[in-house]
GROMACS .gro file of N, CA and C in nm:
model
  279
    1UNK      N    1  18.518  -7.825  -4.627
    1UNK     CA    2  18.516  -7.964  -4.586
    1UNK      C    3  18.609  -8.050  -4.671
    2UNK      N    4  18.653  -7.984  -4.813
    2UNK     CA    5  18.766  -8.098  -4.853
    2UNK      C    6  18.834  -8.109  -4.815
    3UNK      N    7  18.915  -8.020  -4.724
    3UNK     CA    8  19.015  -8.027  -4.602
    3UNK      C    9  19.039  -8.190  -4.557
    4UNK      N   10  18.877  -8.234  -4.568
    4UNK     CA   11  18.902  -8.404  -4.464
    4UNK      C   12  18.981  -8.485  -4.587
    5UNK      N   13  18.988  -8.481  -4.701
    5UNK     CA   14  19.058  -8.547  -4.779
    5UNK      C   15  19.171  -8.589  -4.785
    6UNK      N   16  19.203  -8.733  -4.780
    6UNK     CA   17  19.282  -8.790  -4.743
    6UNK      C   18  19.343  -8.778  -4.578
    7UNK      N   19  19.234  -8.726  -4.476
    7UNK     CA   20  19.274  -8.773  -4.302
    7UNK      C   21  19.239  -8.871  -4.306
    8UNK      N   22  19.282  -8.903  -4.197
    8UNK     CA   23  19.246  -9.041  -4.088
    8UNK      C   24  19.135  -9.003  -4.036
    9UNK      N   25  19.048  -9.112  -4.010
    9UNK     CA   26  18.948  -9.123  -3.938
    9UNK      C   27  18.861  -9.211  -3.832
   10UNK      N   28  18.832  -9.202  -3.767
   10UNK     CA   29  18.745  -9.325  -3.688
   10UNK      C   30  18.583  -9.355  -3.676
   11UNK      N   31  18.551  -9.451  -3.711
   11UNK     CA   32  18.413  -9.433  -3.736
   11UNK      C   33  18.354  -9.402  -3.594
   12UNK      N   34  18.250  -9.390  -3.523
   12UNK     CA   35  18.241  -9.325  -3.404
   12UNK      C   36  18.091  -9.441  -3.367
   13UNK      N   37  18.053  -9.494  -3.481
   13UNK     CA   38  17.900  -9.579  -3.446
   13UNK      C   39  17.877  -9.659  -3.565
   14UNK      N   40  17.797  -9.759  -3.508
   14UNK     CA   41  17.787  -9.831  -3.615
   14UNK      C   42  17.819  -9.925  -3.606
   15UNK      N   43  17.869 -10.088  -3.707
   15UNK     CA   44  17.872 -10.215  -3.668
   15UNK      C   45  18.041 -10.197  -3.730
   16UNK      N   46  18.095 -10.104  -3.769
   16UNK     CA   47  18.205 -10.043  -3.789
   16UNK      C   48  18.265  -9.955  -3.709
   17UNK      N   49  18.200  -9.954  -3.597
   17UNK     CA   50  18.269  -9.823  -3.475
   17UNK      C   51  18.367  -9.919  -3.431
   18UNK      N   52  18.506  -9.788  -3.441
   18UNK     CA   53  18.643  -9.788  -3.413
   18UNK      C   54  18.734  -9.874  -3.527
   19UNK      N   55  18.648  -9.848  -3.634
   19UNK     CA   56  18.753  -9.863  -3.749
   19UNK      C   57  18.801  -9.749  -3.826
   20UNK      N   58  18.922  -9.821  -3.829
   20UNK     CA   59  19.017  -9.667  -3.874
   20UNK      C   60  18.958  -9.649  -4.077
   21UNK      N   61  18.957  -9.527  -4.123
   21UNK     CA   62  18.914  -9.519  -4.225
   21UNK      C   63  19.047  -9.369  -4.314
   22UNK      N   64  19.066  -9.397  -4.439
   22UNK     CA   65  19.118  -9.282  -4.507
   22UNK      C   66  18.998  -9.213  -4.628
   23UNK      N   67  18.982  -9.067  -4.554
   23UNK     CA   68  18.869  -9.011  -4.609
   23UNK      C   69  18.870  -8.949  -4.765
   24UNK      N   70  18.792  -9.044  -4.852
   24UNK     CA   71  18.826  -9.000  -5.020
   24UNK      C   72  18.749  -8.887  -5.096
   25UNK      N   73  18.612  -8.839  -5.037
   25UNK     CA   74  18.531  -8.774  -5.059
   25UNK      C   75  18.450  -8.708  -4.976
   26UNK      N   76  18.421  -8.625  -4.989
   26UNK     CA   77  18.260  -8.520  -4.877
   26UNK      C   78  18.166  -8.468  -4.913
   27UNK      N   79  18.083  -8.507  -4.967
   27UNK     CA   80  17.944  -8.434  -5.046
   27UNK      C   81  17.855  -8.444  -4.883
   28UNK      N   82  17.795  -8.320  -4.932
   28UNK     CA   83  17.659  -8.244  -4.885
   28UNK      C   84  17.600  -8.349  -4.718
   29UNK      N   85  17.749  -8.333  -4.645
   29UNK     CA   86  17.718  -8.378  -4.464
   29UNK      C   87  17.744  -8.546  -4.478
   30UNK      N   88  17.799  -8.581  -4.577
   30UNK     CA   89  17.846  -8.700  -4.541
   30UNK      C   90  17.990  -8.767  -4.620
   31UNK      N   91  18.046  -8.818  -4.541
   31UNK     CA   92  18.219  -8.888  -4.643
   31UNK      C   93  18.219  -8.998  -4.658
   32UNK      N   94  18.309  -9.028  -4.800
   32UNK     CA   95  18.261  -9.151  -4.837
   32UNK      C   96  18.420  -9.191  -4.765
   33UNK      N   97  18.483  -9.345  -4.716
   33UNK     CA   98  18.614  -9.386  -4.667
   33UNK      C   99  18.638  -9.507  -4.722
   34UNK      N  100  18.727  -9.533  -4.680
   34UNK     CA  101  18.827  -9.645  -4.750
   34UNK      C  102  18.935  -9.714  -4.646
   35UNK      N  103  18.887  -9.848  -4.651
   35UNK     CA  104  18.977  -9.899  -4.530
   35UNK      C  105  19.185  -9.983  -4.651
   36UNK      N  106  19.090 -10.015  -4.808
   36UNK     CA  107  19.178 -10.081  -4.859
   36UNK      C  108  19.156 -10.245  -4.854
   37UNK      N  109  19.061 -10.280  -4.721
   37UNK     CA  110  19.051 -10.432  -4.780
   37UNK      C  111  18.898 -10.423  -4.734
   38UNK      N  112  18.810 -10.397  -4.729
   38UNK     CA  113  18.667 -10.408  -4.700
   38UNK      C  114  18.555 -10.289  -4.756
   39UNK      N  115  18.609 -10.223  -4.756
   39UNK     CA  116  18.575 -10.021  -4.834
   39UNK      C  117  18.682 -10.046  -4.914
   40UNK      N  118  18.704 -10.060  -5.041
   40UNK     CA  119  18.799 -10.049  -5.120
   40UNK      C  120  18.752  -9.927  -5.240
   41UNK      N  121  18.845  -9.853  -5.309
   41UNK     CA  122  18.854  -9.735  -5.361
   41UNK      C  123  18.726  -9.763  -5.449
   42UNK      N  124  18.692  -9.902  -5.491
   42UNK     CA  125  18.574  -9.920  -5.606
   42UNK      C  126  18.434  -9.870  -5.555
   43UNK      N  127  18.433  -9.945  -5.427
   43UNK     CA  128  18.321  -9.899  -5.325
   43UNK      C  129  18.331  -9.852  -5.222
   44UNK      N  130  18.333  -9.732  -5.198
   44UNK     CA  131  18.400  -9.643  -5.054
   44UNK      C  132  18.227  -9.678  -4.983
   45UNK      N  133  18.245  -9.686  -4.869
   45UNK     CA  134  18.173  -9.652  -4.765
   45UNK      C  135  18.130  -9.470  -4.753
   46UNK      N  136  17.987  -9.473  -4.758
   46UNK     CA  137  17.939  -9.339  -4.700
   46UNK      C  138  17.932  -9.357  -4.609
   47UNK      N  139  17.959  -9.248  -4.507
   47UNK     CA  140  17.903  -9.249  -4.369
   47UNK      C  141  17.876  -9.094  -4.342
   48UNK      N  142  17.782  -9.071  -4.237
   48UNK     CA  143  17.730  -8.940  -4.195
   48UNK      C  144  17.866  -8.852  -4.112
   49UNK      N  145  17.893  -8.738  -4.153
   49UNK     CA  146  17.999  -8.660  -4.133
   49UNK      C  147  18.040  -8.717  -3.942
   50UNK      N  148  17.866  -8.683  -3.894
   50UNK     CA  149  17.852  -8.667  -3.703
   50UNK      C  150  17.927  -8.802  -3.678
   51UNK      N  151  17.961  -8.898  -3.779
   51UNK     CA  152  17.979  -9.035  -3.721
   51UNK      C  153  18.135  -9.108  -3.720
   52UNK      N  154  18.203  -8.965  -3.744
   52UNK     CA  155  18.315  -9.006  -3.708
   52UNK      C  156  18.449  -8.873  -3.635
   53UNK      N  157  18.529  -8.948  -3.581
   53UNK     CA  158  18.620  -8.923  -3.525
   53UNK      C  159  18.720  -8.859  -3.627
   54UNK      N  160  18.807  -8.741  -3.607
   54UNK     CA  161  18.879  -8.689  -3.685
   54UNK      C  162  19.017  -8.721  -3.588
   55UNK      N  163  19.176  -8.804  -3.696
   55UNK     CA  164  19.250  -8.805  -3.626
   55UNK      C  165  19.338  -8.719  -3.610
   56UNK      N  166  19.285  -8.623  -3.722
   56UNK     CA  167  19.430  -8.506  -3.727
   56UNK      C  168  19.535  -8.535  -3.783
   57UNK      N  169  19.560  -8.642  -3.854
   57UNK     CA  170  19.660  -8.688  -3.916
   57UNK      C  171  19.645  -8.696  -4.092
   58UNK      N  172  19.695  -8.620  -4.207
   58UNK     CA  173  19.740  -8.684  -4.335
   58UNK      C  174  19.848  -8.715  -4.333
   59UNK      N  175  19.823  -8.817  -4.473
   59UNK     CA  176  19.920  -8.888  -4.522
   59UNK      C  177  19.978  -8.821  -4.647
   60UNK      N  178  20.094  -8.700  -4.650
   60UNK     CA  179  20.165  -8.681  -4.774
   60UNK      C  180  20.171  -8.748  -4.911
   61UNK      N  181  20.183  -8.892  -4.872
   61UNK     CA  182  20.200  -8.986  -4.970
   61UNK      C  183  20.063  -9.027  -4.990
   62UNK      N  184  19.954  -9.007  -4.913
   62UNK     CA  185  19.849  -9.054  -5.007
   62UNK      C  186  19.777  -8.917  -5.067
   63UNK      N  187  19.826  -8.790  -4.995
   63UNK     CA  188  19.781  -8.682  -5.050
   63UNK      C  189  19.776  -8.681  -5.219
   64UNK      N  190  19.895  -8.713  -5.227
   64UNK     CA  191  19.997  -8.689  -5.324
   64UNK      C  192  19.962  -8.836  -5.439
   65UNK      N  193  19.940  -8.922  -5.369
   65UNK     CA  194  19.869  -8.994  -5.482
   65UNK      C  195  19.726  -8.989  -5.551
   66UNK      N  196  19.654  -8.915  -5.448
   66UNK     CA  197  19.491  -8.904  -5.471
   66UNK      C  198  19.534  -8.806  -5.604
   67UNK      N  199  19.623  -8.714  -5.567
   67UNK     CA  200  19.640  -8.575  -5.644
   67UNK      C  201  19.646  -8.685  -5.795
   68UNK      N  202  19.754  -8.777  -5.818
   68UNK     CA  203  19.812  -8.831  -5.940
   68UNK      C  204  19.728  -8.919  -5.970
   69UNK      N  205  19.635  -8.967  -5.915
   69UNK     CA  206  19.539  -9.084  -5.927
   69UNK      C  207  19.600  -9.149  -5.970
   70UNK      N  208  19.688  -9.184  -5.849
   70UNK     CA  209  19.783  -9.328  -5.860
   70UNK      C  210  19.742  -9.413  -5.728
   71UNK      N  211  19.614  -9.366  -5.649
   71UNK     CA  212  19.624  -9.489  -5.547
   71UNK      C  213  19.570  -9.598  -5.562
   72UNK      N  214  19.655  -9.671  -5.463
   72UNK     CA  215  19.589  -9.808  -5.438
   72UNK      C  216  19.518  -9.862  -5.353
   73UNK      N  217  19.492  -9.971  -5.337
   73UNK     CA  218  19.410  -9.983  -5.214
   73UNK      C  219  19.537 -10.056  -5.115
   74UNK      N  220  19.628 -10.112  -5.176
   74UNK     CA  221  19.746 -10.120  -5.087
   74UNK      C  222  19.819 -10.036  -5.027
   75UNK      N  223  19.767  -9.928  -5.078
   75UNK     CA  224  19.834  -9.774  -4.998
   75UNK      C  225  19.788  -9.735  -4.924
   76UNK      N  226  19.652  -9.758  -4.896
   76UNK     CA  227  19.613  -9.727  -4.781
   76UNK      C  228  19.585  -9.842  -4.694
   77UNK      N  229  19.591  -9.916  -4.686
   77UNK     CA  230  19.635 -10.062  -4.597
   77UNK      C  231  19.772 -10.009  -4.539
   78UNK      N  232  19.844  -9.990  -4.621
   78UNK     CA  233  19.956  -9.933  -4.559
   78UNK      C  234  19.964  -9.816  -4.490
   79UNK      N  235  19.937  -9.738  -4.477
   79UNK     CA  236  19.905  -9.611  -4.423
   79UNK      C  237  19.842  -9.643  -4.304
   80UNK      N  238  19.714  -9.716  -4.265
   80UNK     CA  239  19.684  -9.732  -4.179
   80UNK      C  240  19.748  -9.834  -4.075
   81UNK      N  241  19.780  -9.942  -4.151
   81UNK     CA  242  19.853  -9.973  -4.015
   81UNK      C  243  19.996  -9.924  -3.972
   82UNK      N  244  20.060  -9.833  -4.050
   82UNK     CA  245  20.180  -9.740  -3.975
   82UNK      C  246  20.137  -9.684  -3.917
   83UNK      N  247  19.974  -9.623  -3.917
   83UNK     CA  248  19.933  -9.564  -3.805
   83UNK      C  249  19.933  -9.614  -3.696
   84UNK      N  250  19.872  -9.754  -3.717
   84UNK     CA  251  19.835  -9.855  -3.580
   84UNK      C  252  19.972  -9.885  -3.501
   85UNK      N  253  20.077  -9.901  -3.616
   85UNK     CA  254  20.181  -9.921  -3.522
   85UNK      C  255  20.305  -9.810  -3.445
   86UNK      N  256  20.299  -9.698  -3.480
   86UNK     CA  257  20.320  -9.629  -3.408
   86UNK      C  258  20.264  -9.516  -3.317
   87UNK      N  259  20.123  -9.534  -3.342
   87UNK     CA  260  20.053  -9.534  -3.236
   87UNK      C  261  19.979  -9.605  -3.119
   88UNK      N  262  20.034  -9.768  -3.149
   88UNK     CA  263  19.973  -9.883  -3.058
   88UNK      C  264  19.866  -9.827  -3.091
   89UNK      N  265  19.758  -9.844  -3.162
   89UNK     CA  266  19.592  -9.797  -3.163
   89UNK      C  267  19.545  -9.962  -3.141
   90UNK      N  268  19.419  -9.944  -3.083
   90UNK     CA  269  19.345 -10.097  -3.076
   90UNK      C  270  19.262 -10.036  -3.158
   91UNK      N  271  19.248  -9.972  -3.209
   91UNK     CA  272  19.108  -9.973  -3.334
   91UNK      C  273  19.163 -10.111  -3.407
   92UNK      N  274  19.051 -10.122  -3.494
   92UNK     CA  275  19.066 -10.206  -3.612
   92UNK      C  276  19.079 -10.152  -3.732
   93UNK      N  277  19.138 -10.266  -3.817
   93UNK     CA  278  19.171 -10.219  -3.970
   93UNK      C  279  19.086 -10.289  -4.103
   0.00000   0.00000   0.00000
């Protein structure tokens, strides 16, 4: 399951369903995410594994920063909405 580290994600339920999320952690059936301005790296959001959407997508560059523990929470603000915009996504950010 660390595999999900650092994908994209979509929450699937919740008062947060269809927000896009970058996944920082996975303990024992549930991941904690990070939107960058509301879930920020200090306080990730848990959510239950069943409750979200997998986009199939990492980010090299945030791979690669989790690795250096150099991220920010502006990095993944960024990340996600290059997602949004070249994928036209109507999720939210």
């Amino acid at each position: 399951m660390d595999t999900l580290v650092g994908s994209l994600v979509i929450s699937k339920s919740g008062h947060d369903k269809n927000h896009i999320y970058v996944v920082m952690e996975v303990k024992s059936g549930f991941v904690y995410v990070v939107d960058g301005r509301i879930k920020t790296l200090d306080k990730p959001k848990k959510k239950n594994i069943k409750h979200i959407q997998m986009i199939n997508i990492k980010s090299d560059e945030i791979l690669e920063k989790i690795d250096n523990k150099a991220l920010r929470n502006e990095d993944i603000k960024q990340c996600i909405k290059l997602f949004k915009k070249e994928h036209q996504c109507e999720a939210y950010i």
